[in-house]
Short mmCIF file of C-alpha atoms in Angstrom, two decimals:
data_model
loop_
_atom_site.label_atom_id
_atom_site.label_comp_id
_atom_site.label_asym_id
_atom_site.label_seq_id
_atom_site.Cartn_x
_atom_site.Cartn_y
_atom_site.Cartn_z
CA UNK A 1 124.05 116.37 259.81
CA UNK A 2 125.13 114.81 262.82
CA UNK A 3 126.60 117.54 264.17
CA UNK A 4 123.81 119.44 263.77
CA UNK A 5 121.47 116.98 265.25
CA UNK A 6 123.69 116.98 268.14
CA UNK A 7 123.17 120.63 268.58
CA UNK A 8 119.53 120.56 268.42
CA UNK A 9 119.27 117.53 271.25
CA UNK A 10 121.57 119.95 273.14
CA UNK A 11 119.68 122.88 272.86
CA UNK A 12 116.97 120.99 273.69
CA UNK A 13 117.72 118.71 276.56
CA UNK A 14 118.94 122.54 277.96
CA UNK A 15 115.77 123.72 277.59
CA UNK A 16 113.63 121.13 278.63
CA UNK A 17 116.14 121.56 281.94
CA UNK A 18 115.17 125.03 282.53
CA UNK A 19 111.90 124.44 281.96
CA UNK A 20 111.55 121.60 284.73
CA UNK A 21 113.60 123.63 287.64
CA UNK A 22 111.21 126.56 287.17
CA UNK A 23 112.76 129.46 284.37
CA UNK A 24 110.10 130.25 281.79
CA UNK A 25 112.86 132.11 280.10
CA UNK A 26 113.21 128.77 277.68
CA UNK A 27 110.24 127.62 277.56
CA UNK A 28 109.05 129.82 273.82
CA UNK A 29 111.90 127.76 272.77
CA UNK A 30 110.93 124.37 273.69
CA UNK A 31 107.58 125.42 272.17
CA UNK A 32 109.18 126.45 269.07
CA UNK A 33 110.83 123.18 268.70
CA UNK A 34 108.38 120.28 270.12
CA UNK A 35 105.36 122.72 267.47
CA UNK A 36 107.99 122.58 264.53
CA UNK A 37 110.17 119.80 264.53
CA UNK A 38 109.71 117.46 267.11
CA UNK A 39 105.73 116.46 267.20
CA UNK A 40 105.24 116.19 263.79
CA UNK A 41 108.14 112.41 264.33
CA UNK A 42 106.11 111.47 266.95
CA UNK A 43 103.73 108.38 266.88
CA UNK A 44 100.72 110.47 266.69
CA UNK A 45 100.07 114.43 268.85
CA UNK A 46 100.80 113.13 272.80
CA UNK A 47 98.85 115.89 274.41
CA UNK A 48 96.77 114.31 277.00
CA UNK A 49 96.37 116.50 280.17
CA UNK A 50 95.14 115.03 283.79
CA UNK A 51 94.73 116.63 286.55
CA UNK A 52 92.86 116.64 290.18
CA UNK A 53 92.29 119.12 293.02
CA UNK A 54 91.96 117.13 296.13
CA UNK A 55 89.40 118.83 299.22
CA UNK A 56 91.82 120.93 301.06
CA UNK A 57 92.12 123.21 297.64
CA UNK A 58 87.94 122.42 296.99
CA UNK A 59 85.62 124.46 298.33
CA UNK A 60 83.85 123.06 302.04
CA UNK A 61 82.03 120.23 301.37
CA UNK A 62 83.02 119.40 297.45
CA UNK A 63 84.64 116.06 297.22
CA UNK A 64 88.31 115.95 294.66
CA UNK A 65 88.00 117.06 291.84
CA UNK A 66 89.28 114.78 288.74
CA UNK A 67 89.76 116.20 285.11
CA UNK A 68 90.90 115.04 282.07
CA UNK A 69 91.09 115.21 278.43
CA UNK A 70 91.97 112.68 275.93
CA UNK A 71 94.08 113.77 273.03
CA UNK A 72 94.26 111.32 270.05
CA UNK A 73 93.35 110.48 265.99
CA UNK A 74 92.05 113.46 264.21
CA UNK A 75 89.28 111.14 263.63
CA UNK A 76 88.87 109.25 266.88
CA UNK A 77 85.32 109.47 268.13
CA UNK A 78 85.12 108.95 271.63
CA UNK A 79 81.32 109.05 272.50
CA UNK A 80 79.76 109.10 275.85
CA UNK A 81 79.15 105.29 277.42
CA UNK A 82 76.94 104.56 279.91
CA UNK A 83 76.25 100.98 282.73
CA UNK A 84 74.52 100.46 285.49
CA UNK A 85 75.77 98.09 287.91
CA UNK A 86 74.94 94.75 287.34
CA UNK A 87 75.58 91.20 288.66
CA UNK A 88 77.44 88.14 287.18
CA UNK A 89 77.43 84.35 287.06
CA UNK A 90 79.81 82.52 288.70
CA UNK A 91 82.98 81.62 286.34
CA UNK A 92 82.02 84.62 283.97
CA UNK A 93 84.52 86.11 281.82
CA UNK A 94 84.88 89.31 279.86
CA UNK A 95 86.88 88.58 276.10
CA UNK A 96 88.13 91.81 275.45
CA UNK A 97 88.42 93.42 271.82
CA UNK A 98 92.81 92.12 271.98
CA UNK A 99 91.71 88.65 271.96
CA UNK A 100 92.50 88.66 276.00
CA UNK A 101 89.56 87.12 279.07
CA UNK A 102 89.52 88.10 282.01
CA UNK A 103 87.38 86.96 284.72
CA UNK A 104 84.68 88.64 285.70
CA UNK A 105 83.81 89.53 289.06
CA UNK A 106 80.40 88.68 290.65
CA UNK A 107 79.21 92.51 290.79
CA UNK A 108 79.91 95.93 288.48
CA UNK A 109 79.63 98.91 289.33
CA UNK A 110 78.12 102.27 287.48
CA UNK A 111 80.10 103.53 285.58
CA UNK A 112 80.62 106.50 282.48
CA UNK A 113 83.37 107.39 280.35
CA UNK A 114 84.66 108.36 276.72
CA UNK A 115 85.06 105.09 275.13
CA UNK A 116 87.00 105.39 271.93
CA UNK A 117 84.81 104.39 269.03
CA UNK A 118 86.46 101.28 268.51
CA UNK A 119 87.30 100.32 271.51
CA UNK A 120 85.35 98.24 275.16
CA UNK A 121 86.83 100.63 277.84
CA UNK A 122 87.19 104.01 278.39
CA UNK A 123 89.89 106.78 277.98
CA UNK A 124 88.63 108.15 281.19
CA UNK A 125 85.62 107.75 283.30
CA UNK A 126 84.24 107.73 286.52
CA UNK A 127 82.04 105.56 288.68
CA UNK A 128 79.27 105.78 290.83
CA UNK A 129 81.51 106.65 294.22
CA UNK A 130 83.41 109.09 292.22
CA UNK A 131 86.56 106.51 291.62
CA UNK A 132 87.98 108.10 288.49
CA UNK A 133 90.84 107.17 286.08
CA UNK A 134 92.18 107.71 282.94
CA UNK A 135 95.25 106.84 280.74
CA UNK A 136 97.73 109.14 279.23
CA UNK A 137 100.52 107.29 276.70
CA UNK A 138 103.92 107.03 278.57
CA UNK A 139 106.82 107.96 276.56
CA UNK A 140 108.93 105.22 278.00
CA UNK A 141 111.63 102.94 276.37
CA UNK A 142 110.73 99.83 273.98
CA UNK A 143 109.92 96.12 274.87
CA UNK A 144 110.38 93.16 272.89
CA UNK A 145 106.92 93.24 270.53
CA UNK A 146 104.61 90.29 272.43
CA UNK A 147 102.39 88.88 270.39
CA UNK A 148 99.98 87.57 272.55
CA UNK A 149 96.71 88.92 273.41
CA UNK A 150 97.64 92.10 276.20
CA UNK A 151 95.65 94.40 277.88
CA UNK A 152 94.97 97.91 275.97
CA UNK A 153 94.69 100.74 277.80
CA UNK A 154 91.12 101.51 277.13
CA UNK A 155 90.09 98.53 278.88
CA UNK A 156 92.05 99.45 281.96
CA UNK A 157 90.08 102.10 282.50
CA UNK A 158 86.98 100.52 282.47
CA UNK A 159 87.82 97.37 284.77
CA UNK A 160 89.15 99.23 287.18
CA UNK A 161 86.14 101.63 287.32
CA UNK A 162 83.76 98.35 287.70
CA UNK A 163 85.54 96.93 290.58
CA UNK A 164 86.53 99.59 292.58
CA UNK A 165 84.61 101.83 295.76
CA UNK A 166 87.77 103.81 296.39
CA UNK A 167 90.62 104.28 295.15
CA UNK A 168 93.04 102.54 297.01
CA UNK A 169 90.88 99.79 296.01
CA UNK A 170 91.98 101.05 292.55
CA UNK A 171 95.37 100.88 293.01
CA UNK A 172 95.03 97.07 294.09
CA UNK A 173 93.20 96.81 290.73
CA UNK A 174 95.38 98.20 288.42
CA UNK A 175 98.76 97.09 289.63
CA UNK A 176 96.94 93.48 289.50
CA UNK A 177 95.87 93.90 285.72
CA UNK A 178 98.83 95.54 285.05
CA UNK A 179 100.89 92.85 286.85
CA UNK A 180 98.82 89.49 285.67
CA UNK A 181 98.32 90.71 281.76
CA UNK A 182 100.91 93.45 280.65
CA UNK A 183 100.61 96.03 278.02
CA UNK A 184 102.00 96.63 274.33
CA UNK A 185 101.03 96.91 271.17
CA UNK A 186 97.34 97.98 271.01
CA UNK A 187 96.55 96.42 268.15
CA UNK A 188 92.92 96.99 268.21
CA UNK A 189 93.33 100.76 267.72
CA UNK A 190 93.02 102.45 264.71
CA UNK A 191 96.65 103.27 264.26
CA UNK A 192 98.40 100.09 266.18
CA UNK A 193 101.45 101.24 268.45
CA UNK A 194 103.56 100.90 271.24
CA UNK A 195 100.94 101.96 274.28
CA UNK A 196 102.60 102.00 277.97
CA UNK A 197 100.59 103.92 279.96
CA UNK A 198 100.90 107.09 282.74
CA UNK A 199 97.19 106.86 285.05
CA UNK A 200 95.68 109.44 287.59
CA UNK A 201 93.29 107.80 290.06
CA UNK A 202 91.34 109.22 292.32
CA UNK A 203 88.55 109.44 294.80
CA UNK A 204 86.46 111.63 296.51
CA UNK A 205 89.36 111.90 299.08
CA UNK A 206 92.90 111.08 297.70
CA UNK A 207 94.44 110.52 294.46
CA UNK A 208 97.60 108.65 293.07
CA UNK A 209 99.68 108.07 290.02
CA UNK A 210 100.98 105.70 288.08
CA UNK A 211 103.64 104.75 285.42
CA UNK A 212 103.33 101.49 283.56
CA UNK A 213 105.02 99.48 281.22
CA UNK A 214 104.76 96.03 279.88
CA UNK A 215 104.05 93.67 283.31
CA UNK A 216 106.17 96.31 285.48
CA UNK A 217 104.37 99.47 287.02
CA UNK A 218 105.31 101.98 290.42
CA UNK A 219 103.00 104.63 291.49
CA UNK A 220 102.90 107.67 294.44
CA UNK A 221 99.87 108.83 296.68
CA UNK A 222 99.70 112.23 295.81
CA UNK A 223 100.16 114.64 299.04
CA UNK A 224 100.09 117.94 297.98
CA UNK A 225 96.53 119.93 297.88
CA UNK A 226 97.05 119.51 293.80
CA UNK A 227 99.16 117.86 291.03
CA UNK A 228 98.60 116.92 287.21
CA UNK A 229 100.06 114.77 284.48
CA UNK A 230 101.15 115.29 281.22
CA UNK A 231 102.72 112.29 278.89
CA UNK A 232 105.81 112.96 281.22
CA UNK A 233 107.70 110.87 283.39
CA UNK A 234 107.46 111.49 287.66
CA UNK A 235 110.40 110.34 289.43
CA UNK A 236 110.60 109.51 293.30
CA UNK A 237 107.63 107.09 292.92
CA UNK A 238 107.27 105.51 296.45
CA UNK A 239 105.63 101.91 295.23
CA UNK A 240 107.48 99.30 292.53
CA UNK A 241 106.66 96.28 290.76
CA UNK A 242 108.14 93.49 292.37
CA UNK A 243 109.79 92.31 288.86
CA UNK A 244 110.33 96.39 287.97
CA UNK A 245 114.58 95.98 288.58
CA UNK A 246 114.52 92.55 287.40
CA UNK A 247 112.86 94.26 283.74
CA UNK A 248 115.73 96.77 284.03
CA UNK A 249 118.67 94.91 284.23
CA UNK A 250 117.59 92.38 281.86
CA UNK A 251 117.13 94.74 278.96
CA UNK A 252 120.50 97.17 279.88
CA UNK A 253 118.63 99.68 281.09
CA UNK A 254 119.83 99.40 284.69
CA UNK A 255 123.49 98.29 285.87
CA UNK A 256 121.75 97.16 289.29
CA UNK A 257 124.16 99.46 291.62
CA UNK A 258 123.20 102.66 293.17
CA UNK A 259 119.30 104.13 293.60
CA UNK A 260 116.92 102.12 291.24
CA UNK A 261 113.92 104.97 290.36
CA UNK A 262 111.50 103.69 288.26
CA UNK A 263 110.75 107.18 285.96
CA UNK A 264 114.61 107.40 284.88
CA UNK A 265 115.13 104.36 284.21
CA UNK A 266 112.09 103.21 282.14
CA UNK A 267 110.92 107.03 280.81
CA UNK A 268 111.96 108.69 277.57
CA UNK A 269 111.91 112.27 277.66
CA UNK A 270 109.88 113.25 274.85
CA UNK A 271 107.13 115.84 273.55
CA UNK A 272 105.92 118.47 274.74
CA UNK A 273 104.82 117.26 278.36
CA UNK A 274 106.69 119.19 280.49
CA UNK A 275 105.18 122.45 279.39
CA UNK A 276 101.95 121.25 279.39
CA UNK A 277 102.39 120.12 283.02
CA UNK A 278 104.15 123.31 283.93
CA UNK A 279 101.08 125.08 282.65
CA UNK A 280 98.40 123.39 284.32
CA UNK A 281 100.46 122.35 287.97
CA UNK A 282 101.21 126.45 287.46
CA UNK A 283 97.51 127.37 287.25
CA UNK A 284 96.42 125.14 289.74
CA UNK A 285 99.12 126.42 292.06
CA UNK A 286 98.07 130.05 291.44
CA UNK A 287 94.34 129.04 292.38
CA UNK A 288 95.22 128.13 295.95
CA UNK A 289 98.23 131.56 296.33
CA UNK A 290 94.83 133.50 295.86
CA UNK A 291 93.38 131.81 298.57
CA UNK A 292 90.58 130.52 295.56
CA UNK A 293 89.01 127.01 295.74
CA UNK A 294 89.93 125.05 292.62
CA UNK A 295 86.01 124.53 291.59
CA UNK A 296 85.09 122.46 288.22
CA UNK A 297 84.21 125.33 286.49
CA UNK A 298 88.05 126.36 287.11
CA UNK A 299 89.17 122.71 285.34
CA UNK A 300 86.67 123.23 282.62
CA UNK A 301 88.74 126.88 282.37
CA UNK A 302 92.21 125.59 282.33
CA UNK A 303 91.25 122.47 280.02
CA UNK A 304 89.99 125.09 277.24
CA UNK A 305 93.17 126.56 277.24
CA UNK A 306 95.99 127.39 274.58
CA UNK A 307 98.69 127.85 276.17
CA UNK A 308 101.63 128.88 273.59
CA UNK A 309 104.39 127.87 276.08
CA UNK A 310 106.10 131.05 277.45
CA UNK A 311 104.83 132.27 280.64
CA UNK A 312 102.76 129.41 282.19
CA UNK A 313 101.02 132.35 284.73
CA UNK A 314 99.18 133.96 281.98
CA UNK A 315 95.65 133.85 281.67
CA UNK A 316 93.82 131.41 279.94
CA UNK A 317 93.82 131.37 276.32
CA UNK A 318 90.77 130.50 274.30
CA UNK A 319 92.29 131.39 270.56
CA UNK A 320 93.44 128.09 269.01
CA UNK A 321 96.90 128.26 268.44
CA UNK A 322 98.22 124.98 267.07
CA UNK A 323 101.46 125.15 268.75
CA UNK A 324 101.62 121.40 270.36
CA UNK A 325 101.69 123.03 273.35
CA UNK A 326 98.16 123.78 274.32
CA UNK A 327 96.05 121.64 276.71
CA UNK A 328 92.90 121.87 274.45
CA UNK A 329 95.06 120.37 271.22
CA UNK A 330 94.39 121.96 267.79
CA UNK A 331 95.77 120.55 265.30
CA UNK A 332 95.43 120.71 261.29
CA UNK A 333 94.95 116.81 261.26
CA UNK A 334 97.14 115.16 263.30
CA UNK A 335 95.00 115.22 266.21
CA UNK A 336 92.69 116.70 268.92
CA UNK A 337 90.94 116.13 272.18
CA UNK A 338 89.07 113.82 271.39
CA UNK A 339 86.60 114.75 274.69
CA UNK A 340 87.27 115.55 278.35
CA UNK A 341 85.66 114.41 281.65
CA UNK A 342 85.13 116.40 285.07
CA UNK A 343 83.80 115.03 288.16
CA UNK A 344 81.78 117.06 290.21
CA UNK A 345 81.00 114.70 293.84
CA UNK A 346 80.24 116.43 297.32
CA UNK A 347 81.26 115.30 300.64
CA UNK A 348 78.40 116.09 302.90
CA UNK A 349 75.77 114.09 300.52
CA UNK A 350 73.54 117.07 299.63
CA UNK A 351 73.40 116.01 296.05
CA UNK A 352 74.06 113.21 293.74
CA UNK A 353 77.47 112.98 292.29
CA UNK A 354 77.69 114.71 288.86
CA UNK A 355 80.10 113.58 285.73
CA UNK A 356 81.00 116.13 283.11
CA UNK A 357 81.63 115.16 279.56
CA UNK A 358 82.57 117.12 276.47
CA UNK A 359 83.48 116.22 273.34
CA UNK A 360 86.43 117.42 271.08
CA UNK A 361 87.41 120.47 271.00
CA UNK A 362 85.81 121.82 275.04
CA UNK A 363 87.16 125.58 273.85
CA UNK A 364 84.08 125.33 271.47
CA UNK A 365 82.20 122.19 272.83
CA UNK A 366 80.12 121.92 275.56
CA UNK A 367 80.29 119.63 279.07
CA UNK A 368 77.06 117.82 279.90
CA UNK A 369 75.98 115.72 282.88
CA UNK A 370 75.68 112.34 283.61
CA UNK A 371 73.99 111.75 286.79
CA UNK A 372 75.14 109.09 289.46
CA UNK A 373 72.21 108.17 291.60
CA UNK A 374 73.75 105.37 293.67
CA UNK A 375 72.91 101.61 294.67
CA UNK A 376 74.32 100.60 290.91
CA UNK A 377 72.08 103.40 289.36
CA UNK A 378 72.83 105.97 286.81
CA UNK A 379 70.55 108.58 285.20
CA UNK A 380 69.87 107.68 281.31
CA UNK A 381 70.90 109.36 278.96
CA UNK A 382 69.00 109.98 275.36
CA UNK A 383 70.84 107.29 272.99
CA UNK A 384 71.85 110.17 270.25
CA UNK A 385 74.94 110.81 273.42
CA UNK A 386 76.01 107.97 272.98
CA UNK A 387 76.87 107.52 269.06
CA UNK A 388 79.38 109.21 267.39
CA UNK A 389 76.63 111.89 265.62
CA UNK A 390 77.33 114.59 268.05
CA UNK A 391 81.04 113.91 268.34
CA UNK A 392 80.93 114.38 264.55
CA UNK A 393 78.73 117.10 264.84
CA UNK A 394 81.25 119.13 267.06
CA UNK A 395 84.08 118.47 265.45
CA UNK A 396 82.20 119.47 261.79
CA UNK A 397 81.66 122.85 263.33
CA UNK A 398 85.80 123.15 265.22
CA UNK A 399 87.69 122.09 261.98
CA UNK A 400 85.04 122.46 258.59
CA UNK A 401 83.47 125.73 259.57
CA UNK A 402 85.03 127.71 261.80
CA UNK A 403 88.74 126.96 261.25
CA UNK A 404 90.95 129.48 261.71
CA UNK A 405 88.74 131.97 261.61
CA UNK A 406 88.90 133.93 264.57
CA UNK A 407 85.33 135.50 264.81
CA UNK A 408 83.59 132.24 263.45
CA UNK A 409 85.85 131.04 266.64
CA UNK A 410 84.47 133.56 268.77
CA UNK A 411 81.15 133.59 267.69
CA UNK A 412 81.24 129.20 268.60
CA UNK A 413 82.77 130.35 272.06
CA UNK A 414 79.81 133.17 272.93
CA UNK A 415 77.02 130.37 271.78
CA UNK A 416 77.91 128.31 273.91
CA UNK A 417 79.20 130.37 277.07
CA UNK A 418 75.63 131.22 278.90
CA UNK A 419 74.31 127.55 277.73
CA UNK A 420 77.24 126.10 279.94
CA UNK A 421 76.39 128.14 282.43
CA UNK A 422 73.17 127.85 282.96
CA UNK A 423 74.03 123.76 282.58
CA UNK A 424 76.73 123.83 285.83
CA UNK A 425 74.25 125.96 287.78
CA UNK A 426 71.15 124.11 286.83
CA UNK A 427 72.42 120.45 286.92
CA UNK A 428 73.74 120.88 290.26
CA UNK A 429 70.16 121.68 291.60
CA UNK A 430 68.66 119.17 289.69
CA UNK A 431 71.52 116.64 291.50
CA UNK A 432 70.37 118.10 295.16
CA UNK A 433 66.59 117.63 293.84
CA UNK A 434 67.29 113.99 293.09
CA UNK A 435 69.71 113.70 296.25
CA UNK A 436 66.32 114.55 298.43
CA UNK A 437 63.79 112.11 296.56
CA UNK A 438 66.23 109.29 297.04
CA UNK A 439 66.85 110.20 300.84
CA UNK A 440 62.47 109.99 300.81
CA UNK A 441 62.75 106.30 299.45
CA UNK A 442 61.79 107.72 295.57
CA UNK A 443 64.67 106.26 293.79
CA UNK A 444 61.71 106.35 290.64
CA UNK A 445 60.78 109.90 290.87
CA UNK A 446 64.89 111.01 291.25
CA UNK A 447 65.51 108.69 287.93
CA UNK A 448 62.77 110.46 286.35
CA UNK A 449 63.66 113.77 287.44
CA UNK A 450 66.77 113.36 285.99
CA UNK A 451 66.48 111.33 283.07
CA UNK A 452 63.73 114.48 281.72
CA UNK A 453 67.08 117.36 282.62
CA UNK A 454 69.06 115.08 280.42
CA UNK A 455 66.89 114.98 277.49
CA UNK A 456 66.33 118.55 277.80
CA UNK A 457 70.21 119.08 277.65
CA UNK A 458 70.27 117.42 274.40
CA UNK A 459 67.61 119.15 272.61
CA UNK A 460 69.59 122.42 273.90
CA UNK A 461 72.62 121.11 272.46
CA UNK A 462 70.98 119.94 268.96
CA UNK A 463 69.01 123.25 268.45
CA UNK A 464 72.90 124.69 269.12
CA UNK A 465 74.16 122.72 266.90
CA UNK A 466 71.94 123.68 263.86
CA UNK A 467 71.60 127.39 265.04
CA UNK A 468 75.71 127.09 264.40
CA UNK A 469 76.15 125.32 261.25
CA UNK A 470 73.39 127.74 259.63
CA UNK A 471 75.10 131.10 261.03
CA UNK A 472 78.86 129.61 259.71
CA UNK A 473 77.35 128.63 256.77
#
């Protein structure tokens, strides 16, 4: 047995090698072995995919382009939350579900996100000046278990996206929290474990990410036209925790002589990340070789995708394959994306900023818009988005009635297609309608304008819905 387990890390560790530097001769293999032997002994499927185009790979005038989606519990709702901005009393403080308070600051801003059905914060979101963040679990070694109250990485999210206009704002935020509070244990979530964190942050003009775990936490401002995360460790990053070495040394994970870089020391290299980030850096990458603007109809593409891990160029691939490799995660009850987030912000101020939100499944789901109409104002949204009905609605259709069934599959896919695109074409004029009433003083008449193309959305999507569960039935 041990020899044999020896031969598997080695084949392994070889191929997760090859992988990284570029040969997609071994990456079937690593497929093969994170979908059959090495997922299944992880603490749940760690699958979460993030990535952001930044304007020099956006099309003239389109602000970066953040996308994400959240991969957890088979039965994790994460529903669509909504706040305006909103003011505070002096010596406010927000007790968060971990026990933890923090103060609060004297203003919020607007924000949406998917907040986890038991959870305050978000798994990603984005705010009113098209800040947005979200989490990804860093496989990274073990602390000593605190047991005092710590932040959770929901919450994170969320305070960040309150307090922040840009994101190097953001960055002060986070390191702060990060710094002041530490992570651990989430013990609020429905499964507790171990939950250091990776973040992407980013604005309408630049984007960075992050590492964290426990108090310690290092980060890089992202220079190239595009990059993306994927539960995987970066190394090289530029910016360290004052305490970071200290951490190191203390626990034996550092001897304190030669280069000190934060992803070696602190990551584990685990699941199936570096595939998943091959795939979508690769995609992204291919966008700009055809001289092609990365556009959020592209993200919404790529984060639909099933990649099976072998050649990370090939198109996308909308049949479910349950591998453990695929950025829209499939799984026969060890988890899913739970929902995904888009941000769709211009630069020259023609239109209101736009977020996108799906939930579960987006291969067979649909992304709606939530409308950012600036000065603490977002559009409302009918209150059925924001329950857990229509997450459990989606997900009734993905995993009770369609299955494996490849035409039920299909036939979910071509439902939905024309509805989507009709949405992305329609919201966007609704956004420049409401961007002109606003610039007239009519702040009313754009909230109403909008608020009426959101309720419409979700009839749409309801009369979907039913047309779909009768036609599987």
């Amino acid at each position: 047995p041990a020899a044999a387990s020896t031969s598997f890390e080695l084949s392994l560790g070889v191929a997760l090698i090859m992988a990284v530097h570029g040969s997609t001769l071994w990456l079937p293999v690593v497929a093969a072995i994170i979908g059959a032997v090495l997922l299944p002994t992880l603490p749940g499927v760690l699958s979460c995919d993030s990535l952001v185009a930044l304007p020099s790979a956006t099309s003239k005038g389109h602000a970066a382009i953040y996308a994400k989606n959240a991969d957890r519990g088979f039965d994790e709702a994460q529903p669509l939350f909504v706040e305006s901005g909103a003011s505070h009393e002096p010596g406010a403080v927000i007790k968060l579900p971990s026990g933890l308070t923090v103060p609060q600051v004297n203003y919020t801003y607007a924000t949406a996100g998917s907040q986890p059905f038991w959870g305050w914060g978000y798994s990603m979101g984005a705010n009113e000046f098209g800040v947005a963040i979200g989490n990804e679990f860093f496989p990274c070694k073990t602390l000593p278990v605190n047991d005092s109250a710590l932040l959770e990485f929901p919450d994170i999210d969320r305070l960040v996206l309150q307090r922040s206009r840009t994101a190097a704002e953001a960055v002060q935020w986070l390191t702060h929290l990060v710094s002041t509070y530490g992570q651990g244990v989430c013990k609020t979530c429905p499964s507790p474990a171990d939950y250091n964190n990776l973040f992407l942050l980013v604005d309408t003009t630049e984007a960075y990410k992050f590492m964290t775990i426990g108090h310690e936490w290092a980060y890089s401002r992202i220079t190239t036209s595009t990059d993306s995360i994927s539960n995987w460790l970066f190394e090289g990053a530029e910016h360290v925790s004052p305490t970071a070495k200290a951490t190191a040394k203390q626990h034996g994970w550092w001897d304190g002589k030669g280069d000190f870089d934060f992803g070696k020391v602190f990551g584990v290299e685990q699941g199936s990340g570096v595939v998943r980030q091959k795939r979508t850096s690769t995609f992204l990458l291919n966008k700009l070789k055809a001289n092609a603007a990365v556009r959020v109809e592209d993200m919404a593409s790529i984060l639909s995708d099933h990649y099976d891990g072998s050649n990370p160029s090939a198109p996308v691939d909308k049949q479910p394959h349950w591998t453990g490799t695929e950025i829209d995660e499939h799984t026969d009850g060890r988890g899913l994306t739970a929902s995904s987030l888009i941000t769709d912000f211009v630069s020259n101020g023609t239109r209101v900023g736009i977020a996108w939100h799906a939930l579960t499944n987006v291969c067979m789901s649909l992304y709606y818009p939530v409308f950012f109409l600036g000065n603490g104002a977002v559009g409302k949204v009918p209150a059925w988005l924001t329950t857990t009905e229509p997450w459990q609605q989606f997900k009734y259709i993905t995993y009770s009635l369609a299955r494996h069934d490849q035409e039920k599959i299909a036939t979910v896919q071509a439902t939905w297609q024309p509805v989507q695109k009709a949405l992305f074409a329609n919201a966007r004029e609704v956004a420049t309608q409401a961007s002109g009433l606003i610039a007239e003083g009519d702040q009313d008449q754009a909230a109403l304008l909008v608020s009426n193309f959101t309720a419409k959305v979700v009839d749409t999507m309801q009369q979907t819905l039913l047309h779909l569960n009768k036609t599987l039935a």
